[in-house]
XYZ file of C-alpha atoms in Angstrom:
690
model
C 0.000 0.000 0.000
C 1.011 3.596 -0.612
C -0.171 6.627 1.360
C -0.945 9.883 -0.430
C -1.093 12.914 1.873
C -2.802 16.096 0.644
C -3.001 19.496 2.323
C -6.796 19.623 2.597
C -9.690 17.121 2.609
C -11.163 18.561 -0.622
C -7.917 17.914 -2.519
C -7.611 14.437 -1.002
C -11.136 13.668 -2.183
C -10.270 14.548 -5.803
C -7.072 12.505 -5.749
C -8.789 9.526 -4.106
C -11.455 9.536 -6.806
C -8.842 9.486 -9.588
C -6.830 6.718 -7.910
C -9.887 4.552 -7.275
C -9.566 4.831 -3.484
C -13.296 5.150 -2.994
C -13.818 3.634 0.490
C -14.429 6.427 3.018
C -12.841 5.877 6.418
C -12.283 8.052 9.479
C -9.643 10.546 8.284
C -8.747 8.861 4.983
C -9.896 7.097 1.816
C -8.701 3.634 0.784
C -8.783 1.324 -2.213
C -6.857 0.150 -5.281
C -3.596 -0.092 -3.310
C -3.760 3.442 -1.887
C -4.519 5.251 1.344
C -5.349 8.924 0.708
C -5.280 11.160 3.772
C -4.899 14.865 4.491
C -3.686 17.588 6.808
C -5.681 20.675 7.781
C -2.865 23.059 6.881
C -0.203 23.197 9.627
C -1.077 20.255 11.915
C 2.413 20.518 13.423
C 4.420 23.617 14.286
C 7.268 24.898 16.411
C 6.674 24.644 20.153
C 6.095 27.813 22.169
C 8.213 29.052 25.118
C 6.028 27.329 27.738
C 6.833 23.983 26.066
C 10.452 24.670 27.012
C 9.408 25.399 30.616
C 9.433 29.188 30.191
C 6.205 30.702 31.522
C 5.286 34.381 31.225
C 7.468 37.250 30.047
C 10.710 37.854 31.917
C 13.843 39.864 31.101
C 16.019 37.214 32.744
C 15.162 34.452 30.235
C 15.578 36.575 27.086
C 16.634 35.850 24.469
C 15.108 32.375 24.155
C 17.290 30.267 21.816
C 15.896 26.700 21.564
C 18.484 24.002 20.946
C 17.075 21.853 19.569
C 13.763 23.237 18.310
C 10.802 21.107 19.376
C 7.724 20.320 17.282
C 4.229 20.135 18.729
C 0.731 19.501 17.424
C -1.451 22.479 16.569
C -3.129 24.411 19.369
C -6.273 26.523 19.403
C -7.200 29.377 21.689
C -9.868 28.724 24.321
C -10.486 31.805 26.417
C -7.018 32.968 27.443
C -5.440 29.529 27.125
C -3.935 27.733 24.147
C -4.996 24.079 24.227
C -4.177 21.142 21.885
C -6.512 20.918 18.899
C -8.418 17.627 19.305
C -9.049 17.380 15.556
C -5.323 17.807 14.843
C -4.409 15.117 17.409
C -6.955 12.709 15.906
C -5.769 13.302 12.330
C -2.086 12.956 13.262
C -2.862 9.531 14.758
C -4.533 8.541 11.486
C -1.576 9.765 9.428
C 0.973 7.997 11.638
C -0.968 4.727 11.407
C -1.209 4.939 7.602
C 2.489 5.762 7.236
C 3.355 2.677 9.316
C 1.161 0.444 7.127
C 2.610 1.768 3.855
C 5.664 0.962 1.794
C 5.864 4.441 0.267
C 4.484 7.945 0.806
C 3.380 10.325 -1.951
C 3.423 13.981 -0.916
C 0.512 15.921 -2.456
C 0.551 19.018 -0.258
C 0.625 22.337 -2.129
C 3.672 22.526 -4.361
C 5.579 25.345 -2.651
C 7.678 26.272 0.373
C 4.833 26.123 2.937
C 3.317 22.968 1.458
C 6.693 21.256 1.753
C 7.043 22.413 5.368
C 3.560 21.137 6.292
C 4.468 17.606 5.180
C 8.026 17.532 6.544
C 6.964 18.700 10.004
C 4.277 15.976 10.092
C 6.778 13.384 8.781
C 9.269 14.294 11.520
C 6.654 14.585 14.290
C 5.173 11.109 13.710
C 8.686 9.642 13.484
C 8.364 8.153 9.995
C 11.327 6.998 7.908
C 9.411 5.647 4.916
C 10.637 6.750 1.438
C 8.529 9.467 -0.158
C 7.958 10.976 -3.592
C 6.588 14.400 -4.549
C 3.522 15.212 -6.639
C 4.439 18.608 -8.142
C 1.523 20.189 -10.013
C 0.137 23.668 -10.670
C -3.486 22.670 -11.195
C -5.971 20.274 -9.611
C -7.669 19.270 -12.863
C -7.922 15.559 -13.627
C -5.419 15.896 -16.476
C -2.835 17.710 -14.308
C -3.142 15.239 -11.423
C -2.813 12.195 -13.703
C 0.218 13.712 -15.415
C 1.720 14.489 -12.011
C 1.325 10.890 -10.825
C 3.007 9.702 -14.005
C 5.983 11.961 -13.217
C 6.480 11.664 -9.455
C 9.765 13.178 -8.207
C 11.973 11.709 -5.499
C 11.424 13.598 -2.242
C 15.141 14.285 -1.756
C 15.021 16.604 -4.777
C 13.132 19.066 -2.547
C 15.501 19.013 0.418
C 16.710 22.510 -0.440
C 13.135 23.787 -0.496
C 12.460 22.141 2.877
C 15.634 23.460 4.478
C 14.764 27.000 3.305
C 11.212 26.635 4.653
C 12.450 25.262 8.005
C 15.094 27.999 8.288
C 12.481 30.674 7.612
C 10.131 29.119 10.171
C 12.793 28.922 12.914
C 14.211 32.380 12.217
C 10.734 33.947 12.290
C 10.200 32.211 15.658
C 13.484 33.575 17.049
C 12.875 37.146 15.935
C 9.106 37.238 16.521
C 9.008 35.598 19.973
C 12.026 37.393 21.415
C 11.294 40.826 19.954
C 7.638 40.709 21.034
C 8.491 39.598 24.568
C 11.368 42.092 24.886
C 9.189 45.052 23.862
C 6.374 43.887 26.161
C 8.816 43.566 29.073
C 10.300 47.014 28.375
C 6.816 48.553 28.180
C 5.691 46.932 31.415
C 2.048 47.195 30.370
C 0.247 45.410 27.548
C 1.325 42.856 24.964
C 3.236 43.957 21.877
C 3.919 42.041 18.694
C 6.928 42.472 16.414
C 8.158 40.456 13.453
C 10.690 40.363 10.631
C 8.171 41.355 7.929
C 5.365 42.673 10.148
C 7.424 45.500 11.669
C 8.952 46.896 8.417
C 5.433 46.797 6.932
C 4.056 48.748 9.898
C 6.933 51.205 9.391
C 5.845 51.747 5.764
C 2.280 52.612 6.850
C 3.363 54.880 9.732
C 6.020 56.741 7.761
C 3.573 57.475 4.927
C 0.872 58.548 7.413
C 3.224 60.997 9.135
C 4.406 62.392 5.780
C 0.753 62.868 4.853
C -0.097 64.495 8.204
C 2.910 66.837 8.174
C 2.523 67.895 4.551
C 1.784 71.601 4.191
C -0.916 72.030 1.549
C -0.390 75.094 -0.628
C -3.019 76.494 -2.993
C -2.138 77.446 -6.553
C -4.079 78.686 -9.556
C -4.043 78.024 -13.291
C -5.910 79.483 -16.249
C -7.916 77.185 -18.519
C -8.832 78.279 -22.069
C -11.626 76.888 -24.268
C -11.218 76.843 -28.062
C -13.425 75.784 -30.954
C -12.187 74.867 -34.416
C -13.902 72.883 -37.155
C -16.869 72.431 -34.798
C -14.604 70.652 -32.283
C -14.186 72.079 -28.766
C -11.025 71.485 -26.741
C -9.299 72.964 -23.681
C -5.771 73.977 -22.774
C -4.285 74.739 -19.328
C -1.574 77.248 -18.446
C 1.887 75.960 -17.615
C 2.201 78.858 -15.183
C 1.006 78.215 -11.633
C 0.140 81.355 -9.655
C 0.251 81.449 -5.864
C -2.746 83.804 -5.584
C -6.056 83.971 -7.383
C -5.511 87.699 -7.894
C -2.374 87.094 -9.968
C -4.120 84.401 -12.032
C -7.096 86.727 -12.580
C -4.845 89.540 -13.797
C -3.197 87.151 -16.261
C -6.586 85.973 -17.517
C -7.813 89.546 -17.904
C -4.826 90.348 -20.142
C -5.289 87.138 -22.158
C -9.023 87.786 -22.568
C -8.366 91.304 -23.927
C -5.921 89.830 -26.431
C -8.576 87.258 -27.429
C -6.401 84.646 -29.143
C -3.603 82.106 -28.741
C -1.014 80.869 -31.231
C 0.029 77.240 -31.762
C 3.821 77.130 -31.244
C 4.432 73.386 -31.293
C 2.587 70.176 -32.261
C 4.145 66.816 -31.443
C 2.164 63.761 -32.562
C 3.502 60.232 -32.098
C 2.307 56.643 -32.148
C 2.585 54.762 -28.837
C 2.439 50.978 -28.627
C 1.077 49.556 -25.348
C 2.002 45.946 -24.732
C -0.725 43.820 -23.106
C -0.353 43.167 -19.364
C 1.269 39.962 -18.140
C -0.683 37.275 -16.280
C -1.509 37.800 -12.618
C 0.711 36.560 -9.864
C -0.985 36.486 -6.453
C 0.112 39.984 -5.410
C -1.069 41.553 -8.688
C -4.415 39.772 -8.359
C -4.799 41.067 -4.793
C -4.009 44.638 -5.895
C -6.520 44.493 -8.737
C -9.229 42.958 -6.524
C -8.625 45.664 -3.921
C -8.955 48.481 -6.476
C -11.877 47.114 -8.492
C -13.775 44.882 -6.053
C -12.826 46.423 -2.689
C -11.676 43.016 -1.426
C -8.949 42.718 1.197
C -5.761 40.869 0.250
C -6.675 38.062 2.649
C -10.192 37.763 1.235
C -8.850 37.599 -2.324
C -6.414 34.822 -1.381
C -9.177 32.783 0.268
C -11.453 33.160 -2.768
C -8.620 32.240 -5.149
C -7.808 29.179 -3.026
C -11.464 28.075 -3.251
C -11.431 28.515 -7.039
C -8.241 26.429 -7.157
C -9.745 23.658 -5.041
C -12.826 23.682 -7.275
C -10.406 23.206 -10.223
C -11.340 26.464 -11.966
C -7.904 28.130 -11.758
C -4.277 27.076 -11.365
C -2.249 27.342 -8.147
C -2.874 30.864 -6.779
C 0.136 31.338 -4.473
C 2.450 32.003 -7.385
C 5.082 34.706 -7.659
C 5.453 34.448 -11.455
C 3.565 36.213 -14.253
C 4.844 33.999 -17.085
C 4.268 30.475 -18.378
C 6.774 27.958 -19.775
C 6.789 26.964 -23.441
C 5.162 23.581 -22.768
C 2.072 25.230 -21.221
C 1.582 27.537 -24.226
C 0.041 24.746 -26.317
C -2.878 24.673 -23.843
C -3.631 28.410 -24.125
C -5.743 28.410 -27.361
C -7.938 25.685 -25.874
C -8.385 27.645 -22.609
C -9.221 30.839 -24.501
C -11.664 29.082 -26.799
C -13.348 27.371 -23.836
C -14.301 30.761 -22.370
C -16.572 31.307 -25.373
C -19.395 29.491 -23.549
C -19.662 32.526 -21.239
C -21.434 35.346 -23.048
C -19.292 38.117 -21.515
C -16.251 36.760 -23.408
C -17.854 35.521 -26.626
C -17.409 38.730 -28.662
C -13.775 39.212 -27.628
C -12.873 35.589 -28.395
C -14.482 35.846 -31.820
C -12.148 38.734 -32.658
C -9.019 36.829 -31.524
C -6.986 34.818 -34.014
C -6.390 31.620 -32.014
C -3.509 30.601 -34.271
C -1.714 33.938 -33.819
C -2.079 34.746 -30.133
C 0.446 37.085 -28.482
C 3.223 34.969 -26.860
C 4.624 37.696 -24.610
C 3.748 35.673 -21.477
C 5.997 32.743 -22.524
C 9.355 32.836 -20.730
C 10.806 29.657 -19.203
C 13.484 31.618 -17.332
C 10.938 33.803 -15.491
C 8.801 30.920 -14.177
C 9.398 30.144 -10.492
C 7.861 27.179 -8.603
C 4.586 27.859 -10.415
C 3.612 29.701 -13.575
C 1.347 32.748 -13.766
C -2.327 32.447 -12.819
C -4.442 30.742 -15.461
C -7.964 29.445 -15.719
C -8.377 25.718 -16.353
C -10.465 23.956 -18.997
C -13.195 23.473 -16.385
C -15.480 26.493 -16.877
C -17.663 27.417 -13.867
C -21.414 27.765 -14.259
C -22.463 28.575 -10.689
C -20.265 30.661 -8.395
C -20.945 33.107 -5.598
C -20.834 36.775 -6.585
C -17.338 37.315 -5.139
C -15.977 34.071 -6.570
C -17.357 35.007 -9.974
C -15.838 38.497 -9.765
C -12.351 37.139 -8.951
C -12.662 34.460 -11.650
C -13.631 37.197 -14.119
C -10.475 39.150 -13.250
C -8.284 36.092 -13.936
C -10.107 35.109 -17.144
C -10.101 38.676 -18.482
C -6.400 39.034 -17.734
C -5.664 35.889 -19.765
C -7.610 37.306 -22.711
C -5.783 40.640 -22.385
C -2.387 38.940 -22.140
C -2.776 37.018 -25.430
C -4.367 39.912 -27.350
C -2.596 42.262 -29.752
C -0.940 45.492 -28.674
C -2.985 48.666 -28.276
C -1.835 51.502 -30.537
C -2.523 55.105 -29.545
C -1.765 58.413 -31.139
C -0.573 60.857 -28.468
C -0.583 64.529 -29.426
C 1.100 67.259 -27.366
C 0.178 70.826 -28.315
C 1.889 73.972 -26.972
C 0.193 77.357 -27.332
C 1.129 80.904 -26.445
C -1.342 83.575 -25.333
C 0.489 86.880 -24.929
C 3.682 85.706 -23.193
C 1.951 82.882 -21.254
C 2.472 79.221 -22.217
C -0.420 76.735 -22.426
C -0.437 73.035 -23.165
C -2.691 70.053 -23.780
C -2.192 66.353 -24.365
C -4.742 64.292 -26.280
C -4.957 60.569 -26.958
C -6.657 58.804 -29.836
C -7.071 55.030 -30.127
C -5.813 53.725 -33.481
C -5.948 49.980 -32.738
C -7.824 48.856 -29.612
C -5.902 45.597 -29.187
C -5.968 44.192 -25.641
C -7.894 47.175 -24.247
C -11.009 45.918 -26.072
C -11.318 43.072 -23.520
C -12.545 45.377 -20.757
C -13.222 48.436 -22.889
C -10.829 50.581 -20.808
C -8.890 53.033 -22.936
C -7.749 55.852 -20.656
C -5.861 54.175 -17.812
C -2.149 54.182 -18.455
C -1.507 57.897 -18.897
C -3.683 60.180 -16.808
C -2.256 63.288 -18.524
C -3.407 62.148 -21.939
C -7.168 62.516 -22.196
C -9.155 60.700 -24.842
C -10.402 63.519 -27.019
C -10.820 64.441 -30.644
C -8.666 67.306 -31.889
C -9.019 69.335 -35.066
C -6.050 69.562 -37.406
C -3.558 71.908 -35.742
C -0.269 73.178 -37.108
C 2.420 75.570 -35.950
C 1.418 79.174 -36.548
C -2.349 78.616 -36.293
C -4.047 81.455 -34.416
C -7.008 80.233 -32.343
C -9.745 82.484 -31.035
C -10.369 82.020 -27.321
C -13.999 81.138 -26.799
C -13.907 81.436 -22.985
C -11.615 81.031 -19.998
C -11.721 80.192 -16.280
C -9.534 80.181 -13.188
C -8.725 76.693 -11.832
C -8.150 76.570 -8.088
C -5.916 73.654 -7.092
C -3.805 72.458 -4.175
C -0.505 70.674 -3.808
C -1.192 67.097 -2.779
C 0.399 65.210 0.116
C 1.736 61.680 -0.420
C -1.289 59.419 -0.738
C -2.107 57.243 2.266
C -1.574 53.560 1.627
C -4.466 51.393 0.546
C -4.146 47.613 0.634
C -3.384 47.676 -3.091
C -0.629 50.278 -2.807
C 0.790 48.676 0.373
C 1.056 45.351 -1.458
C 2.953 47.198 -4.209
C 5.236 48.827 -1.633
C 5.962 45.442 -0.018
C 6.610 43.931 -3.434
C 8.959 46.761 -4.477
C 10.612 47.370 -1.096
C 14.327 47.766 -0.755
C 15.145 50.373 -3.375
C 17.124 52.237 -0.704
C 19.024 49.153 0.499
C 22.732 49.821 -0.031
C 23.994 46.255 -0.557
C 23.588 45.493 -4.276
C 22.895 41.765 -3.816
C 20.275 42.438 -1.132
C 18.677 45.187 -3.225
C 18.506 42.819 -6.195
C 16.856 40.154 -4.016
C 14.198 42.570 -2.809
C 13.688 43.880 -6.344
C 12.696 40.387 -7.386
C 10.533 39.416 -4.379
C 10.184 42.378 -1.999
C 9.402 41.770 1.674
C 7.215 38.824 2.513
C 6.096 36.438 -0.222
C 2.965 36.498 -2.415
C 1.468 33.861 -0.107
C 2.244 35.683 3.180
C 1.704 39.411 2.467
C -2.049 39.212 3.039
C -1.475 37.475 6.384
C 1.020 40.159 7.433
C -1.496 42.944 6.716
C -4.232 41.053 8.581
C -1.838 40.638 11.528
C -1.393 44.425 11.710
C -5.189 44.751 11.903
C -5.530 42.036 14.550
C -2.783 43.639 16.684
C -4.709 46.954 16.556
C -1.703 48.594 14.873
C -3.674 49.821 11.840
C -7.324 50.427 10.908
C -9.189 51.115 7.677
C -10.602 54.546 6.898
C -12.631 53.805 3.782
C -9.839 52.360 1.586
C -6.958 54.105 3.360
C -4.827 52.322 5.975
C -4.293 54.444 9.101
C -1.978 53.575 12.024
C -3.557 53.577 15.480
C -1.963 55.355 18.442
C -0.499 52.018 19.459
C 0.864 51.395 15.966
C 2.494 54.849 15.899
C 3.901 54.290 19.370
C 5.550 51.016 18.307
C 6.889 52.637 15.122
C 8.399 55.585 16.984
C 10.048 53.212 19.461
C 11.633 50.797 16.976
C 12.000 52.731 13.702
C 15.794 53.052 14.094
C 16.289 49.464 15.268
C 17.249 46.369 13.295
C 13.773 44.833 13.711
C 12.312 47.578 11.499
C 15.106 47.417 8.928
C 14.096 46.252 5.465
C 17.762 45.424 4.923
C 17.484 42.571 7.433
C 14.670 41.043 5.404
C 16.751 41.500 2.251
C 19.638 39.600 3.859
C 17.243 36.826 4.836
C 15.725 36.487 1.390
C 19.158 36.251 -0.250
C 20.187 33.552 2.210
C 16.914 31.590 1.957
C 17.164 31.530 -1.828
C 20.710 30.196 -1.582
C 19.588 27.532 0.920
C 16.812 26.491 -1.463
C 19.397 26.198 -4.254
C 21.642 24.073 -1.968
C 24.374 26.720 -2.126
C 24.715 27.308 1.641
C 23.910 25.399 4.826
C 20.810 26.353 6.831
C 22.736 25.774 10.101
C 25.022 28.688 9.242
C 22.020 30.860 8.470
C 20.368 30.000 11.791
C 23.555 30.896 13.663
C 23.456 34.359 12.064
C 19.788 34.664 13.038
C 20.661 33.929 16.656
C 23.203 36.768 16.523
C 20.524 39.091 15.083
C 18.150 37.958 17.841
C 20.689 38.857 20.549
C 21.135 42.348 19.114
C 17.402 42.989 18.598
C 16.508 41.744 22.092
C 19.135 43.974 23.716
C 17.990 47.040 21.734
C 14.388 46.533 22.821
C 15.077 45.713 26.468
C 17.115 48.928 26.759
C 14.141 51.051 25.627
C 12.860 53.687 28.043
C 9.086 54.090 27.945
C 7.392 57.375 28.710
C 3.819 56.342 29.328
C 0.730 58.482 29.569
C -0.408 58.704 33.199
C -3.642 56.749 33.482
C -6.476 58.027 35.700
C -7.587 56.068 38.762
C -11.179 54.994 38.061
C -13.733 52.977 40.060
C -15.759 50.212 38.404
C -19.232 51.541 37.434
C -20.820 48.141 38.146
C -19.486 46.951 41.528
C -18.718 50.535 42.652
C -15.765 49.437 44.797
C -12.875 48.007 42.766
C -10.621 49.954 40.426
C -10.500 49.368 36.679
C -7.503 48.607 34.464
C -7.206 50.363 31.096
C -5.647 48.187 28.386
C -5.168 48.607 24.635
C -8.411 46.935 23.632
C -10.517 46.802 26.807
C -11.262 48.464 30.127
C -12.220 46.000 32.864
C -12.753 45.667 36.593
C -9.786 44.344 38.578
C -12.121 42.230 40.742
C -12.320 38.836 39.013
C -15.780 38.226 40.512
C -17.101 41.374 38.777
C -17.812 40.842 35.105
C -17.744 44.492 33.987
C -15.855 45.101 30.759
C -15.934 47.872 28.138
C -14.383 47.377 24.715
C -12.444 50.410 23.506
C -13.096 49.812 19.806
C -16.703 50.850 19.185
C -18.045 50.765 15.623
C -14.617 51.443 14.157
C -13.592 54.202 16.605
C -11.174 53.627 19.504
C -12.220 55.358 22.720
C -9.503 57.654 24.064
C -8.401 57.773 27.715
C -10.415 60.994 28.057
C -13.503 59.210 26.648
C -13.078 56.363 29.150
C -12.612 58.785 32.057
C -15.706 60.769 31.103
C -17.782 57.621 30.547
C -16.983 56.134 33.982
C -17.027 59.354 35.998
C -20.049 61.059 34.439
C -21.767 58.144 32.668
C -21.403 59.753 29.257
C -18.687 60.436 26.679
C -18.433 63.524 24.522
C -20.050 63.272 21.069
C -18.135 60.598 19.146
C -18.048 61.084 15.388
C -17.072 58.785 12.521
C -18.561 55.541 13.843
C -19.797 53.034 11.257
C -22.948 50.924 11.397
C -23.035 47.302 10.204
C -24.286 48.541 6.836
C -21.265 50.851 6.551
C -23.087 54.129 7.203
C -21.342 56.793 9.300
C -23.032 58.096 12.428
C -22.283 60.074 15.578
C -23.552 59.484 19.104
C -22.753 59.671 22.788
C -21.865 56.456 24.618
C -23.672 56.296 27.961
C -23.691 53.924 30.936
C -26.743 52.848 32.896
C -26.652 52.214 36.674
C -25.481 48.621 36.104
C -22.547 49.736 33.965
C -24.087 48.623 30.676
C -23.196 50.876 27.742
C -25.453 52.048 24.920
C -25.729 54.833 22.348
C -27.499 58.132 22.868
C -28.140 59.938 19.615
C -28.188 63.709 19.173
C -31.812 63.741 17.994
C -32.988 61.509 20.849
């Protein structure tokens, strides 16, 4: 018998069906010489400090440097305690039993760094020594799975991938556990979380927010002129920018008296726009954020569901290209979309024998190729699933379409001694832009408009004019889409050329982990959403100000890691050497944080509004009575707004806060209200009109 282990039950079910293992058992399928079982993601992980006999946070035990690292089964949170996950324990017993009964193991976890780690940690934890082979596929279609089983790869071929995954896992533990505990110990109040990727990402958000806040907005004024020639109206804007409206008005008055403008230059050129490449995961998340208002985490979960339903290829990819051998499938995939009416017209216009091959590049394909649809076309999806599928399908059609050709015309005019300019764009060949019908995206300065024939020396009568009042703009606050881009493109200021090159290729985090990092910042109450913008909380800004000059916030450290991890994966260096360097980094980071001096806001002494005798403790997320027998608690985050210390003091002392603005209802509508307490300490809203 052979045991096949998949990452999830749904994948195991598909594989079992293809292998003829149709007997359903507790935790596995069996039949035709196979056991097919599954994990639920990470069933096994690195043990926590208490597993090493270290309870609580203490300066004396830091840094914690396990030797050796210990593995433990997954835990879940129950109240304040982390307890073993009964389902994980049960499934690990099943897996161990099947491994013992088998001659060989076939690894069918996701084909990537984390998928490899999931299996290897289980393999080590259950103490197996059975030989294993790897199923390495990018799609869960029947054809891909069958082809994968025909070309199984010896497990030792992926030792480099495993060693890189294990090194990343252990190093993240060292930095994350020790840095978080050290900062919490130094603060003396509250729990803080730091991490190798998490903290530089927080620094990006905070730095941009402060630049935005400190930006001094300055007004300026321009003159806009309206012309009409050959029954075509068009506008031109002054290149001069006046600081006062009075100066702009005086200029316009002079121009109006003159009544005309002369064409001094006309530059018309053809511009060829190549179609976009396929999505990798990060690009898909950015597009879904901008067009569908989906979070990065939500997009990843939807894409994973589409993958498990066999509608798309492996979503956690960092490549936007496909290899030559996949290209032969593309015409069939494109043609298959014709059954959906939204693509029928576009596909009819495509020449399937002459599709654009720009996406073919064997050298640019990593573990997995760019995101593709499969030949299984969905007929019934949820609205969000359908929207994400549409993005992926449309991108494929765009990628294999012809180039878009535009005519860009720049015109310079002179009215008196003032210079005016305009830029117009005209579509000559729609090409790939016909897929979505979007023609004015790539160059915001070039507006789609029809121009009359203009030549140097033409004198145009000014039909009318107006004063445009504008303002200098601060750096835009990050959205999830732009933060993903910043993480992807991080490291441009890193001095070491090799490290900068590594970050240029992969940035900080990986396509599979960036969404989790952003969600972690939300869960730690370091950032919040304001519409689409990401705003740091007071706590997030406090952490940033404390650690911004330290190694834990340094993108360069991540760059050094990524270079090393890539070399481990390629079997160029030993992971033991890398871990030794990480221990040295941990020592430095822990010392820096423990030496921090906190200047904390003095908290008021308040009496519990319910029991009326014990004091309350004010924490980051809650305010609660210190008497364990009293159940009074007040959450500080109320409908998207965090109550300040002054709000808490007013609420407890007078039973009412000041008017709190900017709260959001469940339907997303903004409202303002007072928060009031009744005699039993229960809070509610009091609205202005009531």
